[in-house]
Amino acid sequence: MPRGIPNAKRDESALRYTSFHVPLAPNPKHVGSTYLKSDSQSLWARNAVRVHRTRNVLDETGAATPTETRRGAKVIVLHPGSRFLRIGRASDVTPLTVPNVIARKQTAPVPPQKYLPGISRPREDRRRSTPSITPPTGDEYAVNIASDDPFDAKVAAITVSLRDRMRFYKLRVTTNAAGVATAFNEQFKPEKIPAENDPFHVDWITSSDEPYLVGEKALRLANPEEMGYAVRWPIYGGNFNTRDYPSPQFILSDIEAILRESLRLKDIEPSMYKEYSVVLVIPDYYDRLYVESLSRLLLIDMGFKQICAQQESLAATYGAGISNACVVDMGAVKTSIACVDDGMVIADTRMVLSMGGNDITEFLYVLLEKIGFPYSDCELARSYDWSVMEELKARLCTLAEGDVALNLYDFSVRRPGKQTEKYGLRAYDEIILAPMCLFEPRVIEFEQKRAGMRFLMRAPDMAEEMVEQSADKFSERYTQAMMISTQHLFPVLPPPITLDHAPPMATPPLQTPATTEGQSLAVTPQPLASGSATTPVTPAAEGTPTPANGAKEVKDEDIEMADAIPKGKDDSAEPDKEKAPDEKGSFDKGKGKEIDKPLEVIDVDELDTKALTAPAVPAQAHHPPIPVSMAYGAFNIDVSFEASKLPLDVAIFNSARAAGGDEKIRKYLQAVLVIGGTALVPGMAHALESRLQAIATPLVPNMEKVQIIPPPKDVDPRVLAWKGAAVLGKMDGVADLWVTPADWEIFGMRALKERCFYL
């Protein structure tokens, strides 16, 4: 730079996409005007005054006399899910439940449907009629692995936890139950039932010229590939299903078609949309593009009068009639957890687990195959075969140890072009091992479940880019509960970071740093494998075994640390072995449940003994707090994905712990509200209570009994969130939350952010 020219100062204005200098906002103390100094001068207040004046004029002239209708009759409540769409008027008692699926006719050849497995599979030579464990020779509660197959080792580890609970409750174990069940299932021949004698006969669609079929009609297609129909599910896990769609516009087109057909079933035609308001139920841990796209679809494309967005957990508390709770929504694909405090979702307590009812269904199918499932032609990619497994899951699965017995079941298979076949089935502990995968998710292949999913980046909004701080974007990407759950993946001694490269952060001083926004959404995370010299690091990478003794040392050290240091999920998985032996072997839980080598499971009792007799770590060996000035890109770890691998009980405890101190933990663990279709599994409440009690009792002082709040009487937990949103739609206070198409045209996504305080 030539002499005499001073160094140019860096332009730190918020308008980052231009070199034009933006002057600072004027100091309001030096301005004599009262413009925009009160809420009454905002656009929302002026719109409300204008509407009030218009209503008064119409009332005086008598031009528009409103007809007496039920409260909420002009409000549509919309709750889209991965498997079902629940839609109806706010005045309805129950919603219309429609399968959230569409079949579109295509001119190009339709490839055959393939099922994407989310559960580990045994080797080809051990798929059918080969039980994972052999009968015990001495102790009836002992578990002997039948082979060196990694799948058998994982199933045996879950069986160890089940046998410990049965030992605690003094329940007998039927020896050689798997062999008896396999012998019966292999020789069973189905009984054919004529169509006239079948009360649940299905009318299959063999030919159709419709451009698309929605809901039940799409599932009744006899052979969609030969008929030229492509069957797709537009929503997956609280977001758009980018795996099966080439573009987001295609997804929104299918969602609109499903909504229009569903509204026709409620006698609401497109010409009537401008008279109806919509309450949209969105996930707690939402994607902003998802909310923005659905809002634009409802307001601009479909032309509804106004919309209001509502989070699932808050809607569930409305439906249950309580103000404080830890809401656990167990759906088909994901399980979301969030704590609600006096009508407000605590953002830092939100967690999403990548497991749900579909994993139970698939795991049940794999387990039944191991004992010679008599319906050998079952293919989960076909809709009618999936419905057979769904029916078996609803009838067989339980989490009550007392229901485990060598029982005889029957089920019917209805296939297009064939007579109904009635099968018999004998099963033993498969009915309880399947739902136990929520607490022992070692059999779930998380990497496979998100294979092919793409991240949709929305176009940057210049107004938001100028106003928002970068720290706000990162803080909304990760929650404190996720940080606590993945704390063990970060090195103890972080690399030195200079202040010049560190972005500004508005996070608590003990919050673990996360990755950058782009890295947080990468499809393939690279967990850091380097560790400290004092404490072993246990990265939860897929297929990477972690020493059990090392995990126990981390766990013990975390328990003895001071209260100021947030504990990782290892310590929260510490079982109370005297009170609830069901947590035996849960030292594997804190490692993300990714144990693929059979060595981790063969000597479970031996490893438990070694871990219990390990020398105590000195209390002064504390983890140094990670400085807040550290860059988000210092560790290449996908925090939200790694946190989604947690066991259900550990995730609930970490969510409650993110709300605050011990008092908050006690408060929310005594009000756990379980909703969703998976909550219908018998024994779910007791299974959660006992496991949460075992975690919380040694870690939380003066911890009383954990309580699972049942839904109100005669209310299906699957529709509880919809019912709560319907309550909001009938309240007078919802008038302050509506966003009209005119507001959307002016503000865009900012309209929802200003009207809904959680966005």
XYZ file of C-alpha atoms in Angstrom, residues 150-731:
582
model
C -22.978 -59.598 14.472
C -26.767 -59.474 14.272
C -27.048 -62.389 16.721
C -24.720 -60.550 19.085
C -26.914 -57.443 18.996
C -30.096 -59.438 19.616
C -28.385 -61.298 22.458
C -27.442 -57.996 24.096
C -31.086 -56.889 24.041
C -32.101 -60.312 25.378
C -29.672 -59.876 28.302
C -31.520 -56.711 29.318
C -34.867 -58.523 29.024
C -33.700 -61.532 31.086
C -32.400 -59.215 33.829
C -35.802 -57.591 34.101
C -37.486 -61.005 34.160
C -35.099 -62.129 36.910
C -35.945 -59.006 38.921
C -39.700 -59.616 38.579
C -39.172 -63.363 39.285
C -40.615 -64.449 35.953
C -39.724 -67.895 34.620
C -38.027 -68.367 31.253
C -39.254 -71.043 28.844
C -36.223 -73.016 27.728
C -35.915 -73.887 24.050
C -38.899 -71.653 23.235
C -37.299 -70.561 19.963
C -36.864 -74.173 18.827
C -40.476 -75.044 19.641
C -41.776 -71.955 17.843
C -39.586 -72.617 14.794
C -40.760 -76.230 14.486
C -44.414 -75.153 14.642
C -44.087 -72.241 12.204
C -42.190 -74.225 9.571
C -44.786 -76.974 9.261
C -47.878 -74.721 9.384
C -50.027 -74.670 6.244
C -52.378 -71.683 5.721
C -56.145 -72.000 5.565
C -57.811 -70.445 2.514
C -60.924 -68.333 3.153
C -63.348 -67.545 0.263
C -64.072 -63.857 -0.380
C -67.723 -64.201 0.631
C -66.686 -65.479 4.068
C -64.115 -62.731 4.676
C -65.708 -59.750 6.482
C -62.608 -57.592 5.827
C -62.317 -58.331 2.130
C -60.368 -55.644 0.213
C -61.593 -54.340 -3.138
C -58.339 -53.991 -5.038
C -58.013 -51.439 -7.840
C -56.863 -53.329 -10.940
C -57.328 -50.566 -13.544
C -57.599 -46.805 -13.321
C -57.229 -43.765 -15.600
C -57.042 -41.205 -12.803
C -53.946 -38.948 -12.937
C -53.337 -39.597 -9.268
C -54.797 -41.539 -6.348
C -54.545 -40.396 -2.746
C -54.641 -42.145 0.623
C -56.374 -45.509 0.891
C -56.955 -45.665 -2.858
C -53.219 -45.457 -3.500
C -52.638 -48.352 -1.100
C -55.350 -50.471 -2.762
C -53.609 -50.541 -6.136
C -53.152 -54.190 -7.053
C -49.869 -53.700 -8.909
C -48.883 -50.021 -9.166
C -45.759 -50.687 -11.271
C -47.637 -52.522 -14.010
C -50.423 -49.918 -13.962
C -47.911 -47.094 -14.386
C -48.319 -45.508 -10.948
C -45.421 -44.277 -8.814
C -46.289 -44.456 -5.092
C -44.566 -41.854 -2.911
C -44.753 -40.531 0.638
C -44.023 -36.754 0.482
C -43.168 -36.245 4.176
C -40.520 -38.162 6.099
C -39.544 -37.522 9.719
C -41.000 -34.030 10.077
C -39.484 -32.776 6.821
C -39.765 -33.235 3.074
C -38.949 -36.661 1.654
C -36.102 -35.644 -0.641
C -35.028 -39.268 -1.164
C -37.919 -40.171 -3.454
C -38.460 -36.798 -5.146
C -36.267 -35.041 -7.709
C -37.279 -31.495 -6.712
C -39.040 -29.640 -3.858
C -41.682 -28.345 -6.274
C -42.688 -31.946 -6.981
C -43.056 -32.559 -3.240
C -45.260 -29.484 -2.740
C -47.386 -30.467 -5.737
C -48.095 -33.880 -4.205
C -48.812 -32.355 -0.778
C -51.279 -29.949 -2.369
C -53.015 -32.810 -4.202
C -53.335 -34.802 -0.959
C -54.728 -31.762 0.887
C -57.292 -30.971 -1.801
C -58.564 -34.560 -1.957
C -58.726 -34.792 1.830
C -60.671 -31.525 2.084
C -63.164 -32.827 -0.486
C -63.890 -35.694 1.904
C -64.819 -32.997 4.461
C -67.096 -31.276 1.883
C -64.761 -28.303 1.497
C -64.366 -27.342 -2.156
C -61.538 -25.134 -3.524
C -63.948 -22.209 -3.995
C -64.547 -22.187 -0.214
C -60.875 -22.010 0.803
C -60.933 -18.202 1.107
C -63.475 -18.509 3.930
C -61.372 -20.876 6.065
C -58.450 -20.270 8.399
C -55.787 -22.948 8.929
C -53.959 -23.980 12.104
C -50.805 -25.779 10.934
C -49.136 -28.154 13.403
C -45.367 -28.153 12.844
C -42.577 -30.208 14.481
C -40.875 -28.881 17.617
C -37.463 -29.081 15.977
C -38.590 -27.727 12.623
C -36.793 -26.939 9.412
C -37.436 -23.344 8.402
C -37.727 -24.197 4.715
C -40.389 -26.792 5.569
C -42.500 -24.267 7.507
C -41.990 -21.528 4.927
C -42.921 -23.766 1.987
C -46.078 -25.103 3.636
C -47.130 -21.587 4.664
C -46.689 -20.291 1.125
C -48.576 -23.297 -0.231
C -51.563 -22.707 2.065
C -51.709 -18.911 1.782
C -50.686 -18.179 -1.809
C -51.185 -21.356 -3.850
C -54.343 -22.674 -2.170
C -55.699 -19.262 -1.105
C -56.785 -19.788 2.490
C -57.936 -16.795 4.507
C -55.159 -16.899 7.115
C -52.890 -19.374 8.877
C -51.324 -19.916 12.278
C -48.418 -22.264 13.032
C -48.314 -24.289 16.243
C -45.661 -26.639 17.610
C -46.593 -30.268 18.340
C -45.552 -30.346 21.995
C -47.455 -27.174 22.835
C -50.530 -28.494 21.040
C -50.256 -31.762 22.997
C -50.280 -29.908 26.340
C -53.397 -28.034 25.200
C -55.041 -31.328 24.336
C -54.075 -32.897 27.670
C -55.126 -29.847 29.675
C -51.774 -29.305 31.424
C -49.325 -26.407 31.335
C -45.996 -28.104 32.191
C -44.817 -31.414 30.774
C -42.023 -33.233 29.013
C -43.778 -34.249 25.796
C -42.574 -37.391 24.002
C -44.134 -37.713 20.554
C -43.466 -41.215 19.211
C -44.327 -41.315 15.530
C -43.697 -43.732 12.687
C -40.265 -42.437 11.640
C -39.046 -40.142 14.415
C -39.495 -39.543 18.129
C -39.424 -35.908 19.232
C -38.905 -34.762 22.813
C -39.448 -31.266 24.216
C -40.291 -29.675 27.569
C -43.180 -27.214 27.770
C -43.198 -24.572 30.512
C -46.379 -22.507 30.977
C -47.412 -22.529 27.337
C -43.895 -22.138 25.936
C -41.669 -24.798 24.379
C -38.192 -24.555 25.901
C -36.042 -24.446 22.776
C -32.939 -25.944 24.395
C -34.795 -29.110 25.433
C -35.826 -30.177 21.918
C -34.466 -33.463 20.624
C -35.297 -35.681 17.666
C -34.528 -39.422 17.635
C -34.353 -41.200 14.279
C -36.496 -44.143 15.328
C -40.183 -44.862 15.645
C -42.952 -47.315 14.947
C -41.628 -48.320 11.525
C -38.434 -49.604 13.149
C -40.479 -51.764 15.526
C -42.433 -53.173 12.580
C -39.288 -53.994 10.614
C -37.458 -55.457 13.618
C -40.474 -57.652 14.399
C -40.402 -58.950 10.828
C -36.684 -59.777 11.058
C -37.157 -61.550 14.399
C -40.133 -63.551 13.158
C -38.150 -64.633 10.124
C -35.543 -66.060 12.494
C -38.167 -68.425 13.932
C -39.598 -69.529 10.589
C -42.327 -66.941 9.855
C -44.992 -69.036 8.051
C -45.786 -66.283 5.497
C -42.496 -66.690 3.650
C -43.435 -64.471 0.655
C -43.650 -61.322 2.791
C -42.031 -58.282 1.147
C -42.120 -55.046 3.133
C -42.016 -52.890 -0.018
C -45.558 -54.035 -0.912
C -48.321 -52.103 0.821
C -50.444 -55.155 1.657
C -47.504 -57.018 3.191
C -46.561 -53.959 5.247
C -50.149 -53.785 6.533
C -49.864 -57.443 7.636
C -46.816 -56.609 9.751
C -48.482 -53.460 11.098
C -51.444 -55.550 12.222
C -49.135 -58.100 13.856
C -47.267 -55.307 15.636
C -50.490 -53.825 16.993
C -51.744 -57.214 18.225
C -48.545 -58.907 19.403
C -46.021 -56.346 20.599
C -45.825 -55.488 24.284
C -43.352 -54.056 26.777
C -44.822 -55.893 29.775
C -42.473 -58.700 30.791
C -45.373 -60.689 32.242
C -46.883 -61.095 28.766
C -43.868 -63.009 27.440
C -45.015 -66.576 26.834
C -44.974 -69.180 24.083
C -48.395 -68.235 22.740
C -50.264 -69.071 19.552
C -51.414 -66.220 17.299
C -53.260 -66.060 14.010
C -53.287 -63.497 11.215
C -54.761 -63.136 7.751
C -53.032 -62.196 4.504
C -55.083 -60.471 1.794
C -53.380 -60.229 -1.583
C -54.829 -59.016 -4.901
C -56.100 -61.793 -7.145
C -55.835 -64.473 -4.455
C -57.986 -65.868 -1.707
C -57.486 -64.707 1.855
C -55.067 -66.950 3.727
C -55.233 -67.478 7.474
C -51.921 -68.353 9.155
C -50.972 -69.548 12.618
C -47.880 -68.305 14.403
C -46.058 -69.152 17.615
C -43.661 -66.636 19.133
C -41.967 -66.146 22.478
C -39.866 -63.105 23.392
C -39.883 -61.661 19.853
C -43.009 -59.692 20.785
C -41.106 -57.727 23.450
C -37.659 -57.597 21.827
C -39.110 -55.669 18.864
C -40.339 -52.604 20.843
C -37.257 -52.776 23.080
C -35.223 -51.469 20.136
C -36.340 -47.988 21.251
C -34.325 -48.469 24.444
C -31.572 -50.562 22.827
C -31.145 -49.031 19.351
C -27.998 -50.973 18.532
C -29.876 -52.863 15.805
C -30.945 -49.669 14.003
C -28.824 -48.623 11.020
C -28.970 -44.838 11.279
C -26.633 -44.226 8.348
C -28.795 -46.336 6.036
C -31.960 -44.571 7.148
C -30.760 -41.198 5.932
C -29.007 -42.466 2.797
C -30.153 -40.531 -0.256
C -31.716 -37.674 1.721
C -30.748 -34.244 0.389
C -30.642 -30.968 2.234
C -32.770 -28.285 0.583
C -31.245 -24.831 0.896
C -33.691 -21.974 0.640
C -32.801 -18.724 -1.104
C -31.404 -16.175 1.362
C -33.814 -13.475 2.429
C -31.944 -10.171 2.228
C -34.052 -8.591 4.970
C -33.295 -11.466 7.325
C -29.616 -11.485 6.397
C -29.337 -7.816 7.347
C -31.191 -8.147 10.628
C -30.149 -11.519 12.020
C -26.871 -12.243 13.742
C -24.901 -15.299 12.686
C -25.028 -16.710 16.208
C -28.814 -16.933 15.991
C -28.545 -19.283 13.014
C -26.199 -21.629 14.820
C -28.146 -21.584 18.075
C -31.322 -22.656 16.263
C -29.479 -25.546 14.589
C -28.365 -27.249 17.811
C -30.069 -27.364 21.183
C -28.521 -27.715 24.599
C -30.023 -31.195 24.939
C -28.193 -32.259 21.778
C -24.960 -30.739 23.100
C -25.261 -32.695 26.344
C -25.991 -35.894 24.440
C -22.941 -35.598 22.178
C -20.505 -34.098 24.677
C -18.512 -37.320 24.877
C -17.662 -37.065 21.160
C -15.635 -33.873 21.575
C -11.980 -33.901 22.608
C -11.252 -32.739 26.123
C -8.459 -30.381 25.047
C -9.629 -28.306 22.074
C -7.173 -26.872 19.546
C -6.263 -23.220 20.028
C -8.533 -20.891 18.112
C -7.627 -17.285 17.395
C -10.238 -14.647 18.023
C -9.933 -13.321 14.475
C -11.517 -16.476 13.045
C -14.140 -17.056 15.725
C -17.697 -15.945 14.954
C -19.654 -14.043 17.599
C -21.698 -16.347 19.811
C -24.584 -15.761 22.125
C -24.396 -19.102 23.883
C -23.931 -20.018 27.557
C -20.297 -20.383 28.620
C -20.634 -24.148 29.213
C -22.309 -24.926 25.897
C -20.380 -27.378 23.757
C -19.523 -25.930 20.336
C -21.203 -27.278 17.267
C -20.322 -27.429 13.621
C -20.995 -24.790 11.031
C -24.392 -24.571 9.458
C -23.296 -26.241 6.266
C -21.412 -29.007 8.063
C -24.292 -29.666 10.406
C -26.383 -30.669 7.444
C -23.778 -32.744 5.670
C -24.932 -36.199 4.678
C -21.783 -37.971 5.828
C -20.368 -36.717 9.137
C -16.769 -37.444 10.116
C -16.610 -37.916 13.894
C -13.314 -36.837 15.392
C -11.429 -39.875 16.633
C -8.657 -38.119 18.540
C -8.847 -38.250 22.301
C -7.275 -36.730 25.339
C -4.446 -38.261 27.329
C -6.571 -38.403 30.445
C -10.035 -39.348 29.248
C -10.908 -41.757 26.434
C -13.130 -40.409 23.704
C -15.987 -42.571 22.420
C -17.023 -41.423 18.964
C -20.336 -42.936 17.912
C -19.285 -43.683 14.373
C -21.172 -46.427 12.583
C -19.439 -49.728 12.896
C -16.687 -48.458 15.210
C -16.490 -50.538 18.387
C -15.699 -48.721 21.608
C -14.101 -50.388 24.623
C -16.643 -50.942 27.338
C -14.159 -50.321 30.146
C -13.208 -47.003 28.657
C -16.820 -46.001 28.434
C -17.357 -46.905 32.051
C -14.377 -44.800 33.099
C -15.782 -41.810 31.264
C -19.103 -42.406 32.906
C -17.740 -42.653 36.416
C -15.607 -39.591 35.947
C -18.557 -37.573 34.713
C -20.615 -38.582 37.730
C -17.971 -37.379 40.128
C -17.465 -34.058 38.388
C -18.734 -30.817 39.819
C -22.265 -29.707 39.057
C -21.011 -26.818 36.955
C -19.765 -29.168 34.240
C -22.630 -30.499 32.063
C -22.723 -34.276 32.073
C -22.676 -36.251 28.854
C -25.039 -38.995 27.960
C -22.636 -41.592 29.335
C -23.361 -40.634 32.906
C -27.075 -40.415 32.264
C -27.041 -44.031 31.176
C -25.655 -45.087 34.573
C -28.094 -47.683 35.928
C -29.229 -48.102 39.487
C -28.433 -51.757 39.706
C -29.955 -52.285 43.143
C -33.301 -50.719 42.275
C -33.847 -51.691 38.655
C -31.736 -54.456 37.212
C -33.352 -53.797 33.852
C -30.533 -51.365 33.159
C -27.867 -54.018 33.261
C -25.575 -53.723 30.334
C -26.597 -50.119 29.727
C -22.981 -49.019 29.790
C -23.263 -49.637 26.071
C -26.028 -47.075 25.829
C -23.870 -44.038 26.267
C -21.904 -44.863 23.163
C -24.672 -44.145 20.683
C -25.697 -47.813 20.559
C -23.332 -48.522 17.706
C -21.817 -51.838 18.808
C -21.263 -54.041 15.822
C -18.516 -56.385 16.995
C -19.730 -59.458 18.884
C -16.868 -59.067 21.384
C -18.821 -56.245 22.941
C -21.684 -58.529 23.836
C -20.368 -62.047 24.390
C -18.880 -61.288 27.787
C -21.473 -58.847 29.023
C -21.431 -60.105 32.587
C -17.648 -60.210 32.662
C -17.380 -56.677 31.312
C -19.955 -55.492 33.821
C -17.911 -57.004 36.641
C -14.699 -55.439 35.408
C -16.367 -52.078 35.039
C -17.836 -52.191 38.524
C -14.496 -53.068 40.096
C -12.555 -50.386 38.217
C -10.731 -47.911 40.488
C -12.529 -44.651 41.055
C -11.296 -41.643 39.140
C -10.059 -38.781 41.338
C -12.634 -36.069 41.766
C -10.178 -33.339 40.806
C -9.796 -34.701 37.246
C -12.312 -32.282 35.794
C -12.897 -31.594 32.143
C -11.778 -28.064 31.335
C -14.675 -26.023 29.983
C -14.494 -25.433 26.270
C -14.096 -21.708 25.551
C -17.049 -19.964 23.976
C -14.885 -18.265 21.396
C -14.169 -21.559 19.630
C -15.165 -21.711 15.989
C -18.068 -23.947 15.045
C -15.940 -25.680 12.445
C -13.331 -26.838 14.965
C -14.950 -30.317 15.148
C -16.446 -32.034 12.133
C -19.308 -33.696 14.027
C -22.956 -33.660 13.022
C -24.406 -32.960 16.462
C -28.094 -33.384 15.590
C -27.456 -36.690 13.777
C -25.291 -38.141 16.556
C -27.854 -37.077 19.166
C -30.588 -38.871 17.195
C -28.990 -42.248 18.018
C -29.719 -42.059 21.753
C -31.884 -44.568 23.600
C -35.316 -43.181 24.369
C -34.927 -43.095 28.161
C -31.513 -41.389 28.015
C -32.813 -38.803 25.550
C -35.761 -37.922 27.800
C -33.436 -37.458 30.761
C -31.045 -35.269 28.755
C -33.949 -33.173 27.516
C -35.138 -32.562 31.071
C -31.581 -31.800 32.177
C -31.239 -29.143 29.464
C -34.152 -27.256 31.020
C -32.068 -26.215 34.045
C -31.007 -27.559 37.417
C -32.133 -30.486 39.533
C -35.438 -28.835 40.356
C -36.336 -28.616 36.668
C -35.342 -32.247 36.123
C -37.611 -33.363 38.952
C -40.405 -31.148 37.629
C -40.409 -32.539 34.104
C -39.683 -36.177 34.938
C -42.801 -36.144 37.112
C -44.882 -35.015 34.136
C -43.867 -37.045 31.074
C -46.619 -36.964 28.454
C -46.281 -39.772 25.867
C -48.258 -39.321 22.655
C -48.182 -40.741 19.144
C -49.052 -44.114 17.674
C -46.083 -45.935 19.217
C -47.334 -44.907 22.660
C -50.119 -47.474 22.208
C -47.684 -50.362 22.794
C -48.900 -52.097 25.989
C -46.565 -51.566 28.943
C -44.903 -48.465 27.454
C -45.666 -46.323 30.516
C -44.147 -48.774 33.010
C -41.140 -49.456 30.766
C -40.364 -45.737 30.595
C -40.986 -45.160 34.295
C -38.667 -47.919 35.472
C -35.843 -46.972 33.128
C -36.076 -43.240 33.838
C -36.195 -43.962 37.555
C -33.010 -46.018 37.301
C -31.225 -43.153 35.524
C -32.512 -40.254 37.609
C -32.314 -41.707 41.133
C -28.487 -41.814 41.425
C -27.972 -38.546 39.536
C -30.703 -36.219 40.827
C -30.894 -35.471 44.572
C -34.270 -35.996 46.257
C -35.676 -37.540 43.094
C -39.226 -38.717 43.638
C -41.145 -41.182 41.515
C -41.088 -40.647 37.764
C -44.623 -40.288 36.467
C -45.948 -40.921 32.965
C -49.085 -38.852 32.380
C -51.728 -40.798 30.455
C -53.791 -38.970 27.825
C -57.229 -37.762 28.907
C -59.931 -40.385 29.087
C -61.188 -41.673 25.737
C -58.629 -39.598 23.792
C -56.444 -41.456 21.322
C -52.794 -40.432 21.888
C -52.355 -40.375 18.111
C -54.751 -37.422 17.761
C -53.901 -35.601 21.004
C -51.737 -32.993 19.243
C -54.503 -32.396 16.699
C -57.044 -31.978 19.491
C -54.817 -29.418 21.206
C -54.415 -27.432 17.989
C -58.200 -27.529 17.583
C -58.536 -26.042 21.085
C -56.224 -23.210 20.029
C -58.251 -22.643 16.868
C -61.387 -22.073 18.944
C -59.783 -19.643 21.418
